[in-house]
Short mmCIF file of C-alpha atoms and ligand atoms in Angstrom, two decimals:
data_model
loop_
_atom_site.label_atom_id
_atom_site.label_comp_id
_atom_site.label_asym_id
_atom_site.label_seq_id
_atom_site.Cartn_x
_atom_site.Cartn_y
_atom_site.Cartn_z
CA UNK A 626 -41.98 -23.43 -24.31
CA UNK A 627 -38.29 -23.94 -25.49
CA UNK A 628 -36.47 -20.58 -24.34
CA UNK A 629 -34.00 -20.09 -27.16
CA UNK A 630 -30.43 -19.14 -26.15
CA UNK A 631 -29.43 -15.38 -27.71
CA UNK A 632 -26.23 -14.66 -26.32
CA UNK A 633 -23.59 -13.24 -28.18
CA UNK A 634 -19.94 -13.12 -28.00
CA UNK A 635 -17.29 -10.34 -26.99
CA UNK A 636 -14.39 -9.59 -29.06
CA UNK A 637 -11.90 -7.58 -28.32
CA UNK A 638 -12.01 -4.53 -30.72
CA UNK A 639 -8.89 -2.55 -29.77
CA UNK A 640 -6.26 -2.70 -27.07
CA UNK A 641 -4.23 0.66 -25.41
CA UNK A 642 -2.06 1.49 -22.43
CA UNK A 643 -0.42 4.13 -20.34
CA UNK A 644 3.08 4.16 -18.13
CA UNK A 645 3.81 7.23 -16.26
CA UNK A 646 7.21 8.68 -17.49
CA UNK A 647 9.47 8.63 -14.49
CA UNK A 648 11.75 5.16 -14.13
CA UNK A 649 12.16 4.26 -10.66
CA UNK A 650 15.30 2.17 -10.79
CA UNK A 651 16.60 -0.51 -8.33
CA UNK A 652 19.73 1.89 -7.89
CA UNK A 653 17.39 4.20 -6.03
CA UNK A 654 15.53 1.84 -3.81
CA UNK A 655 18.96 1.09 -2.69
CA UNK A 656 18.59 4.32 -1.05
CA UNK A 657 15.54 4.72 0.54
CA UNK A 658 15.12 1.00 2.38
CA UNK A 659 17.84 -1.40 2.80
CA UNK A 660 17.77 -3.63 -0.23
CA UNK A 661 19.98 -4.22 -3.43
CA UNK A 662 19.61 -4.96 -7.20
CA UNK A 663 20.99 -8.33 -7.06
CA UNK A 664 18.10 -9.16 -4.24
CA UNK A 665 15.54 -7.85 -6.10
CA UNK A 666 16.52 -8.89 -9.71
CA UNK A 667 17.21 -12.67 -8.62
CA UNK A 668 13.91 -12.99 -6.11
CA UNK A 669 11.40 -11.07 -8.32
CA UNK A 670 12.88 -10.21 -11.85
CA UNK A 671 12.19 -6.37 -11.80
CA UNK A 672 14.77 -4.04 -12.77
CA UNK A 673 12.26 -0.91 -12.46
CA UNK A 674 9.16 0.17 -12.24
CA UNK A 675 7.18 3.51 -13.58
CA UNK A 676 5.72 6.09 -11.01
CA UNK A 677 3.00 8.48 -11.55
CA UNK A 678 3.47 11.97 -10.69
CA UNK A 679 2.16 13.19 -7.53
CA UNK A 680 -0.30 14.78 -8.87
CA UNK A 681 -1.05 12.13 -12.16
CA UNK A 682 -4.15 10.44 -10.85
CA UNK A 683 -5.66 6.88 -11.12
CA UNK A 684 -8.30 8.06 -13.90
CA UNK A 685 -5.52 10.42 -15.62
CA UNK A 686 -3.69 6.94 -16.22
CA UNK A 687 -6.73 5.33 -17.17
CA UNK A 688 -7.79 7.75 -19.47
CA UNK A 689 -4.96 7.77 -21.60
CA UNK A 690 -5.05 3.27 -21.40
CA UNK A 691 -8.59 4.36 -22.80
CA UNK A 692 -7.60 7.10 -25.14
CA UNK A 693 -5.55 4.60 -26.64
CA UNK A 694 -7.73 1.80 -26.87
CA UNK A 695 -10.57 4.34 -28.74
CA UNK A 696 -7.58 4.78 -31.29
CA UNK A 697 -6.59 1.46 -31.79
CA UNK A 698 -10.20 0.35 -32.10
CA UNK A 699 -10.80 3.16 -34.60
CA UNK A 700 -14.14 4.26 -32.52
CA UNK A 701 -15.44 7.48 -31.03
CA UNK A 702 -16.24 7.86 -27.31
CA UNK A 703 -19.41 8.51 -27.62
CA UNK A 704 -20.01 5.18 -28.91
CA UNK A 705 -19.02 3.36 -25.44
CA UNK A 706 -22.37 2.46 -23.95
CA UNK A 707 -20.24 1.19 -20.33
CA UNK A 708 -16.88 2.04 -18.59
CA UNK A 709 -15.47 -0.88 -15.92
CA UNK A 710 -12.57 0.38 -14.33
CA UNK A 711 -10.98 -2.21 -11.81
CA UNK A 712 -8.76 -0.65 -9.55
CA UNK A 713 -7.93 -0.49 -5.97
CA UNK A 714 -6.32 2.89 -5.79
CA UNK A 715 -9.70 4.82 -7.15
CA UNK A 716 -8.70 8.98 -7.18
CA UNK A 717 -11.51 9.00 -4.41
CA UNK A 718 -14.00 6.21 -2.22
CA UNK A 719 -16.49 8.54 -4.26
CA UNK A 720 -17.52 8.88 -7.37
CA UNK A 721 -15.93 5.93 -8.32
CA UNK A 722 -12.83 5.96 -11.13
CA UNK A 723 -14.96 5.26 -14.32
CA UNK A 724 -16.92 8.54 -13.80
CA UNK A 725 -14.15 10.32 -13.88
CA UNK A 726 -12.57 8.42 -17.09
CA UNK A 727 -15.89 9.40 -18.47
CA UNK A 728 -15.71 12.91 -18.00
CA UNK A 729 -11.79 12.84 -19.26
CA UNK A 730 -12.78 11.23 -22.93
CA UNK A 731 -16.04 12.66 -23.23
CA UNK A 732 -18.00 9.12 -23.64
CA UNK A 733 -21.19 11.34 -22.55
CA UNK A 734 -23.31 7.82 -23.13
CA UNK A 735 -21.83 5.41 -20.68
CA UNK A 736 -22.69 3.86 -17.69
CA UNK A 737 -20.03 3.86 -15.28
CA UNK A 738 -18.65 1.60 -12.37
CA UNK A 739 -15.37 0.23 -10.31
CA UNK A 740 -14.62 -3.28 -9.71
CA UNK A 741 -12.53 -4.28 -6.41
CA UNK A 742 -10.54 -7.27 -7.08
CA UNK A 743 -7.10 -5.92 -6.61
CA UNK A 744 -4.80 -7.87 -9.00
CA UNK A 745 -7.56 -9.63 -10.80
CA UNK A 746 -9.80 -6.55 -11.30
CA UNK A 747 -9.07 -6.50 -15.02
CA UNK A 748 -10.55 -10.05 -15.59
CA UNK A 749 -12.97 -10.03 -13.52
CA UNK A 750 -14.11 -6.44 -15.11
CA UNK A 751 -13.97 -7.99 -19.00
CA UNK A 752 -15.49 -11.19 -17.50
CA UNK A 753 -18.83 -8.52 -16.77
CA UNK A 754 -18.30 -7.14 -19.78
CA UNK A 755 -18.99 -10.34 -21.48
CA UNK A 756 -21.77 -10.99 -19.35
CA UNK A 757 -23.71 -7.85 -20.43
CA UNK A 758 -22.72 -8.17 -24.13
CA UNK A 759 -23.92 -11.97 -24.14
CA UNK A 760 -27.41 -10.41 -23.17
CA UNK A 761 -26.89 -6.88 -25.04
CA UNK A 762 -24.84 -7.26 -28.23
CA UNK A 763 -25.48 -3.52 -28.82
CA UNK A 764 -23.45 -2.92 -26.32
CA UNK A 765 -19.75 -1.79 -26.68
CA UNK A 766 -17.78 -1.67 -23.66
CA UNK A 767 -14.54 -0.46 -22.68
CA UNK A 768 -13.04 -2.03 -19.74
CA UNK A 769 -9.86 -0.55 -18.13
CA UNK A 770 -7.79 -1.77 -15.19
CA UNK A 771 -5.62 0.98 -13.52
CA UNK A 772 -3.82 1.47 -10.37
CA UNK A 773 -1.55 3.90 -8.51
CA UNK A 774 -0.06 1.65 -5.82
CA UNK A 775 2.74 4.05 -4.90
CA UNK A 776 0.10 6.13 -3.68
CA UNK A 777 -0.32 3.28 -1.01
CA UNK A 778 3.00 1.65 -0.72
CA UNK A 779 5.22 2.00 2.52
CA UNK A 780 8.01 3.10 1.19
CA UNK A 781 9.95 2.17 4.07
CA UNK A 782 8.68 -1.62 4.00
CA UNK A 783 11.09 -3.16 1.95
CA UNK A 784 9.37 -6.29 1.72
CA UNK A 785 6.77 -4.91 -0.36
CA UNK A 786 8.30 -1.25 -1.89
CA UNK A 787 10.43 -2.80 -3.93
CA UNK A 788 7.70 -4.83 -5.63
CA UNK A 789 4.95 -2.25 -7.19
CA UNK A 790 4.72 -0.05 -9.58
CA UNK A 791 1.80 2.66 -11.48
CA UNK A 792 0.07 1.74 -14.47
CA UNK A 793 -3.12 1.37 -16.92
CA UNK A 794 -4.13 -0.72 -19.35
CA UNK A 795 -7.72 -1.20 -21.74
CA UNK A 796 -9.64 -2.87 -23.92
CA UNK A 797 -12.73 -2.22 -25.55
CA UNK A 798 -15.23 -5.19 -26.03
CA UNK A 799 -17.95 -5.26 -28.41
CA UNK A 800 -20.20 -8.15 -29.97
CA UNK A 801 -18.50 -9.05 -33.74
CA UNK A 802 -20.99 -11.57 -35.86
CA UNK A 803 -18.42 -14.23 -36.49
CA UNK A 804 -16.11 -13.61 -33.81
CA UNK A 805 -15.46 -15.77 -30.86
CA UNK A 806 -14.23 -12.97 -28.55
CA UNK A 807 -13.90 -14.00 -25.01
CA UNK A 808 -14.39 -17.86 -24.58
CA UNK A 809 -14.96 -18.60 -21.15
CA UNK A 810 -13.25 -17.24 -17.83
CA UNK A 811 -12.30 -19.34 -14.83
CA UNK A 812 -13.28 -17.43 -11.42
CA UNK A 813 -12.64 -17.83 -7.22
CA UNK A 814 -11.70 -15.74 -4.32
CA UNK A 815 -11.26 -17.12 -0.88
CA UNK A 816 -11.94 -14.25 1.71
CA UNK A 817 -11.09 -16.23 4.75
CA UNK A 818 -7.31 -15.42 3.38
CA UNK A 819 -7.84 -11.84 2.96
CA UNK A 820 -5.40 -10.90 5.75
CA UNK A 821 -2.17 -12.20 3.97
CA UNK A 822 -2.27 -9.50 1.45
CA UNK A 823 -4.14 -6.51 2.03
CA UNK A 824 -4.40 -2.05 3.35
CA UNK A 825 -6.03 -2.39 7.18
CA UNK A 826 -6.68 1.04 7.18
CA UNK A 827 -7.89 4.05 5.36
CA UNK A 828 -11.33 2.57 4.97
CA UNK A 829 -14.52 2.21 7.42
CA UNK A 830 -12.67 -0.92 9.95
CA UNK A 831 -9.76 1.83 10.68
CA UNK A 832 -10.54 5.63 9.29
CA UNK A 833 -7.36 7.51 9.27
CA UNK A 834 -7.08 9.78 11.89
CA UNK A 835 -4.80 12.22 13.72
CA UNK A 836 -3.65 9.19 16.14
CA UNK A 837 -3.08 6.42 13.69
CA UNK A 838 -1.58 8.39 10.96
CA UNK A 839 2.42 6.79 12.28
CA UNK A 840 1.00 3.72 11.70
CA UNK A 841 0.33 3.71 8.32
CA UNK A 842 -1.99 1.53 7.95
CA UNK A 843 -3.69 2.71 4.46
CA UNK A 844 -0.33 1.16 3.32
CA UNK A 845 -0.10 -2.26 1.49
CA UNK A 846 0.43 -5.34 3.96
CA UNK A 847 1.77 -8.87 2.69
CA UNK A 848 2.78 -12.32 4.04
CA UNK A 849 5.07 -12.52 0.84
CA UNK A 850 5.64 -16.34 0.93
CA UNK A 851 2.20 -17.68 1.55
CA UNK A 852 1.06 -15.35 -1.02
CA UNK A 853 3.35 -16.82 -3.51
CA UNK A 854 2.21 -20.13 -2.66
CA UNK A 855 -1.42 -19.13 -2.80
CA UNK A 856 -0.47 -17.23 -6.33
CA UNK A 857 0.81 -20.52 -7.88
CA UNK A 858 -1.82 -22.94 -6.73
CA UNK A 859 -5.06 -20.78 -8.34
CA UNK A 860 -2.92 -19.41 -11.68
CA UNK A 861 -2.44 -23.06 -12.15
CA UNK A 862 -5.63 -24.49 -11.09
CA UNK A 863 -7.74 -21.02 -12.73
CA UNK A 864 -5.58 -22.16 -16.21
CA UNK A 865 -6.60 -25.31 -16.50
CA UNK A 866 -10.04 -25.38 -15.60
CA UNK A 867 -10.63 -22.12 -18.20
CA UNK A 868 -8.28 -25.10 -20.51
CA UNK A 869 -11.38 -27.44 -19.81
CA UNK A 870 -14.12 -25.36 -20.17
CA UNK A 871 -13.05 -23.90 -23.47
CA UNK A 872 -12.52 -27.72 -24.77
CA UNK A 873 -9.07 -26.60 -25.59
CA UNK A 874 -5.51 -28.21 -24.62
CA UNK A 875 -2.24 -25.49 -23.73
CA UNK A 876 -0.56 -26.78 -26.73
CA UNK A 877 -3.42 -24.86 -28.74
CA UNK A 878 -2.49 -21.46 -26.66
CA UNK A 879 -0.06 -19.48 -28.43
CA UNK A 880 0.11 -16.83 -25.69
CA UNK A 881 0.38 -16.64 -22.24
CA UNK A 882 -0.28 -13.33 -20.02
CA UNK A 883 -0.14 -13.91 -16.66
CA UNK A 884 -0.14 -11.41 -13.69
CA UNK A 885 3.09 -9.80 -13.68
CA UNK A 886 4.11 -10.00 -9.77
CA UNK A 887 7.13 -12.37 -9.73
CA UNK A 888 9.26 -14.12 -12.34
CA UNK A 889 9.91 -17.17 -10.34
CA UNK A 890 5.96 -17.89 -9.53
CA UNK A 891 5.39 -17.40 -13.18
CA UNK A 892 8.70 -19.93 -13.89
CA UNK A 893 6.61 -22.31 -11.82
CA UNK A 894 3.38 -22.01 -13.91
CA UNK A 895 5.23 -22.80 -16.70
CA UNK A 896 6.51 -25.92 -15.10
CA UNK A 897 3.28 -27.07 -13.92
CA UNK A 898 1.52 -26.33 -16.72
CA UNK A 899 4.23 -28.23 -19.08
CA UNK A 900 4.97 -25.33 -21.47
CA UNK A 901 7.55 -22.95 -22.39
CA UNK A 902 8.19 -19.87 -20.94
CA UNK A 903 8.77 -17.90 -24.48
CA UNK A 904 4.83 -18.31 -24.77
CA UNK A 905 4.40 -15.65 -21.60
CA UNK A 906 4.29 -11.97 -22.22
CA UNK A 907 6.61 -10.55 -19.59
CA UNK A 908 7.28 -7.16 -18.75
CA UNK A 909 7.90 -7.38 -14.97
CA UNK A 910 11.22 -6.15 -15.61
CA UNK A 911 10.26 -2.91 -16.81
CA UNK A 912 6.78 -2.25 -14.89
CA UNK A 913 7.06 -4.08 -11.60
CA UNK A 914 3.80 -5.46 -10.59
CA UNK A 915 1.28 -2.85 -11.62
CA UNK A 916 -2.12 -4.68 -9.92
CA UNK A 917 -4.84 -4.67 -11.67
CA UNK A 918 -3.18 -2.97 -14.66
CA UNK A 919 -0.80 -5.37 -15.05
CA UNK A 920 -2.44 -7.79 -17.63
CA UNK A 921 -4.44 -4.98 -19.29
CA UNK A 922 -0.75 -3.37 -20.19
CA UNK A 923 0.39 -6.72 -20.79
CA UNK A 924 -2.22 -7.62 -23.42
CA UNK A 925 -1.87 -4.43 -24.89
CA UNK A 926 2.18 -4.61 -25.70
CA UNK A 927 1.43 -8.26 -26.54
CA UNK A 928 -1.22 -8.36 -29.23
CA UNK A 929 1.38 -4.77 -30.69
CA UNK A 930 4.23 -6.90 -30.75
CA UNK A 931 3.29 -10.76 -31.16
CA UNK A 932 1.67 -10.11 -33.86
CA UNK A 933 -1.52 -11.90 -32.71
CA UNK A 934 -3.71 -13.00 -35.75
CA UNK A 935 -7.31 -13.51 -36.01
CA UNK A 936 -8.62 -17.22 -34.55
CA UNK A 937 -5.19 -17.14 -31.95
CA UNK A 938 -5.97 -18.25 -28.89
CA UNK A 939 -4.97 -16.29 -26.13
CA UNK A 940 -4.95 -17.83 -22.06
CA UNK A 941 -5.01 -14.68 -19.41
CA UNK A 942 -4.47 -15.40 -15.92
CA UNK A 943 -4.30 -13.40 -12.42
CA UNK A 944 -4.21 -13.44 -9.07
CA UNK A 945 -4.44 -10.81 -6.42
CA UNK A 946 -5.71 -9.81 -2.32
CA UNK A 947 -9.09 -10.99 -1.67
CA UNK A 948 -8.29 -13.39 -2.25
CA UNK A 949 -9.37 -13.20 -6.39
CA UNK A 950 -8.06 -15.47 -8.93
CA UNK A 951 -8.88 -15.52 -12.55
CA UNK A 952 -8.50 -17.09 -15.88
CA UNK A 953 -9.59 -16.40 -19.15
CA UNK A 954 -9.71 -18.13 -22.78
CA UNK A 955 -10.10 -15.63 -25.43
CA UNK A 956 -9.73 -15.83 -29.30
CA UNK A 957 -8.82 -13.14 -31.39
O1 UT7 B 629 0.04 -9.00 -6.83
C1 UT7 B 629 -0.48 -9.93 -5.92
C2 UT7 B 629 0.35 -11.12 -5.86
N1 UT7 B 629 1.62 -10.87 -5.22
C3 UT7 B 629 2.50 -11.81 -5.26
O2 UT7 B 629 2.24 -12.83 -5.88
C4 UT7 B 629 3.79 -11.67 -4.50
C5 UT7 B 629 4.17 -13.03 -3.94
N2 UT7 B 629 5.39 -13.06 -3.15
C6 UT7 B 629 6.61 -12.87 -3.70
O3 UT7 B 629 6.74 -12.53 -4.86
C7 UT7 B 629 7.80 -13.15 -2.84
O4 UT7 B 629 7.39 -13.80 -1.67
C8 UT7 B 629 8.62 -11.87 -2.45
C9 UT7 B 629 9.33 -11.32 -3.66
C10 UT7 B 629 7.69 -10.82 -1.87
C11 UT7 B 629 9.67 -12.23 -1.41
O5 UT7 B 629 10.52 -13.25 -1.91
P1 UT7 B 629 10.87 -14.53 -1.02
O6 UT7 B 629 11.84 -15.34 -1.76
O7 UT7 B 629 9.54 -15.16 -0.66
O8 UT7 B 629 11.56 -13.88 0.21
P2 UT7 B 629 11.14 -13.94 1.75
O9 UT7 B 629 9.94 -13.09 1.99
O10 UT7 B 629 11.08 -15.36 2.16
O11 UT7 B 629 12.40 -13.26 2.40
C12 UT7 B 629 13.69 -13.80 2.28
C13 UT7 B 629 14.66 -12.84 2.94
C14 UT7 B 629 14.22 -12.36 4.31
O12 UT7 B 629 15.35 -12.28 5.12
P3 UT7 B 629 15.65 -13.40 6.22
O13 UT7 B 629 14.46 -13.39 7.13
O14 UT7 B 629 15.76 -14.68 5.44
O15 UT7 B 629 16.90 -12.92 6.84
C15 UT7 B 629 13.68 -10.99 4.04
O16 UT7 B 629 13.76 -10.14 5.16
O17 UT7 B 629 14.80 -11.67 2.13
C16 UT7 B 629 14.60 -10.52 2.95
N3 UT7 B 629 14.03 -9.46 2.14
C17 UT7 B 629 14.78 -8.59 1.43
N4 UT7 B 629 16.10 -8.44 1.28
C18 UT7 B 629 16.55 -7.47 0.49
C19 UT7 B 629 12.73 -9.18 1.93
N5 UT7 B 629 12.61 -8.14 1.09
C20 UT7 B 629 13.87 -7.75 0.78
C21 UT7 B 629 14.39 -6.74 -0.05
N6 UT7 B 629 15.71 -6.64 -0.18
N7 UT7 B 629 13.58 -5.89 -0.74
#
């Protein structure tokens, strides 16, 4: 019996985003570790970041991504059948993030989950999404990657303060007769690198406790340069294998949004992958690197501001601690 192949596609039906309102500026890292402007600027690109109020949670942030999204997609909440939300800063281990989001925009008919991927949560979250369209095209899904990392930043480690910031950023996806949607997405992790960027404590290998607590190890570790080399190899590798499964060349992409960690790693994409950096939606300068919210926010100011039209194709790539890397093809 010939089994006859139903899935559908997953289009992107609206795009929002959320910064918290205070600017952290270079000026005042100056101040709390020993660092400058001119270090940071040249090395990374970011002039400042945005940090959430102490007490504006992960799912407050996501929320209003969401809120936003629902708007721009002209939908009600009740129509979302599943919330994603990829983060690594969740408000709580328990219940997880989306739950939360639920309860904030009062989609009383979702299903509700977290996705760990730090940096690449976002993709791999839509990447689901896509999954459980292609099999339920009733489905409409709103996928949301959001992180506080200040909440888990030593912010006397200057090797890694100086690099984060807070952040949300969503889409909603929903099956569009016609519509292309999401193409294909390029996937990996490699756990057996997990130790060059990564939180040793806080979780069930090293519970905070009364002795540990000077350690601070539920703060963010990294080995900056071999992440940076690790970062360039699968963004570069991830884009052109999504490239050759979608049957498409670069020269047919006519935007880039990569993960927004460093300027110079995303200068060498650019290189490697023989195209110019105007096609990149950047906003490192302003945000800092935001996790897994970083390409969710980026997509969002991008398809406000470029002007994206319908049938543009559209190459999203990330890379974060796992490791995760991702890619993704999608046409709008
Ligand atoms: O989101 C997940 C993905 N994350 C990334 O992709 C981040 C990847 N890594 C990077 O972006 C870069 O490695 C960093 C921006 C973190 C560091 O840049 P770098 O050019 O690799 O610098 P480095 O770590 O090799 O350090 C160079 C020097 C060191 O001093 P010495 O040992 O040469 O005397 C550091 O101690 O810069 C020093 N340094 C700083 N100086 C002033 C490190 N951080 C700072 C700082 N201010 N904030």
């Amino acid at each position: 019996m010939l089994i006859q192949n139903h899935t559908a596609s997953a289009s992107i039906l609206g795009t929002g985003s959320y910064l918290p309102e205070r600017i952290m500026t270079n000026a005042e890292l100056e101040k709390m570790v020993d660092t400058n402007d001119e270090w940071i600027r040249t090395r990374t690109g970011i002039q400042e970041r945005r940090i959430a109020a102490p007490n504006e949670t992960t799912s407050d942030m996501a929320a209003a991504a969401a809120r936003a999204a629902l708007e721009n997609a002209g939908i009600e909440a009740q129509e979302i059948s599943m919330i994603i939300c990829a983060t690594v800063t969740p408000d709580m281990f328990f219940p997880n993030t989306a739950c939360f989001v639920q309860a904030k925009i009062g989609a009383t008919n979702a299903v509700c989950f977290d996705v760990s991927a730090a940096c690449s949560g976002f993709l791999y979250a839509l990447e689901i999404a896509r999954q459980f369209i292609a099999v339920s095209p009733e489905k409409t899904i709103l996928v949301i990657g959001a992180d506080k990392l200040s909440s888990i930043v030593n912010w006397e480690d200057r090797n890694t303060c100086v690099l984060f910031g807070d952040g949300a950023g969503a889409a909603i996806l929903r099956h569009r007769a016609g519509g292309s949607g999401i193409i294909t997405t390029s996937m990996g992790s490699d756990g057996k690198l997990a130790d060059i960027l990564y939180t040793p404590g806080g979780g069930s290998a090293a519970p905070t406790t009364s002795e540990n607590v000077s350690e601070k190890l539920a703060t963010i570790r990294m080995n900056g340069r071999e992440t940076y080399k690790q970062a360039v190899k699968a963004m570069v590798d991830s884009s052109q294998q999504a490239l050759l499964q979608a049957g498409i060349t670069i020269d047919q992409i006519s935007c880039i949004i990569p993960h927004q960690a460093n300027l110079r790693i995303i200068e060498t994409i650019a290189n490697r992958l023989h195209v110019s950096l105007d096609k990149f939606h950047l906003n490192l300068d302003r945000f800092g690197n935001t996790s897994a919210a970083a390409v969710a926010i980026a997509l969002d100011e991008a398809a406000r501001t470029r002007n994206f039209k319908q049938g543009d194709l559209i190459l999203l790539v990330v890379f974060g601690g796992g490791l995760t890397w991702a890619a993704s093809v999608i046409q709008w």
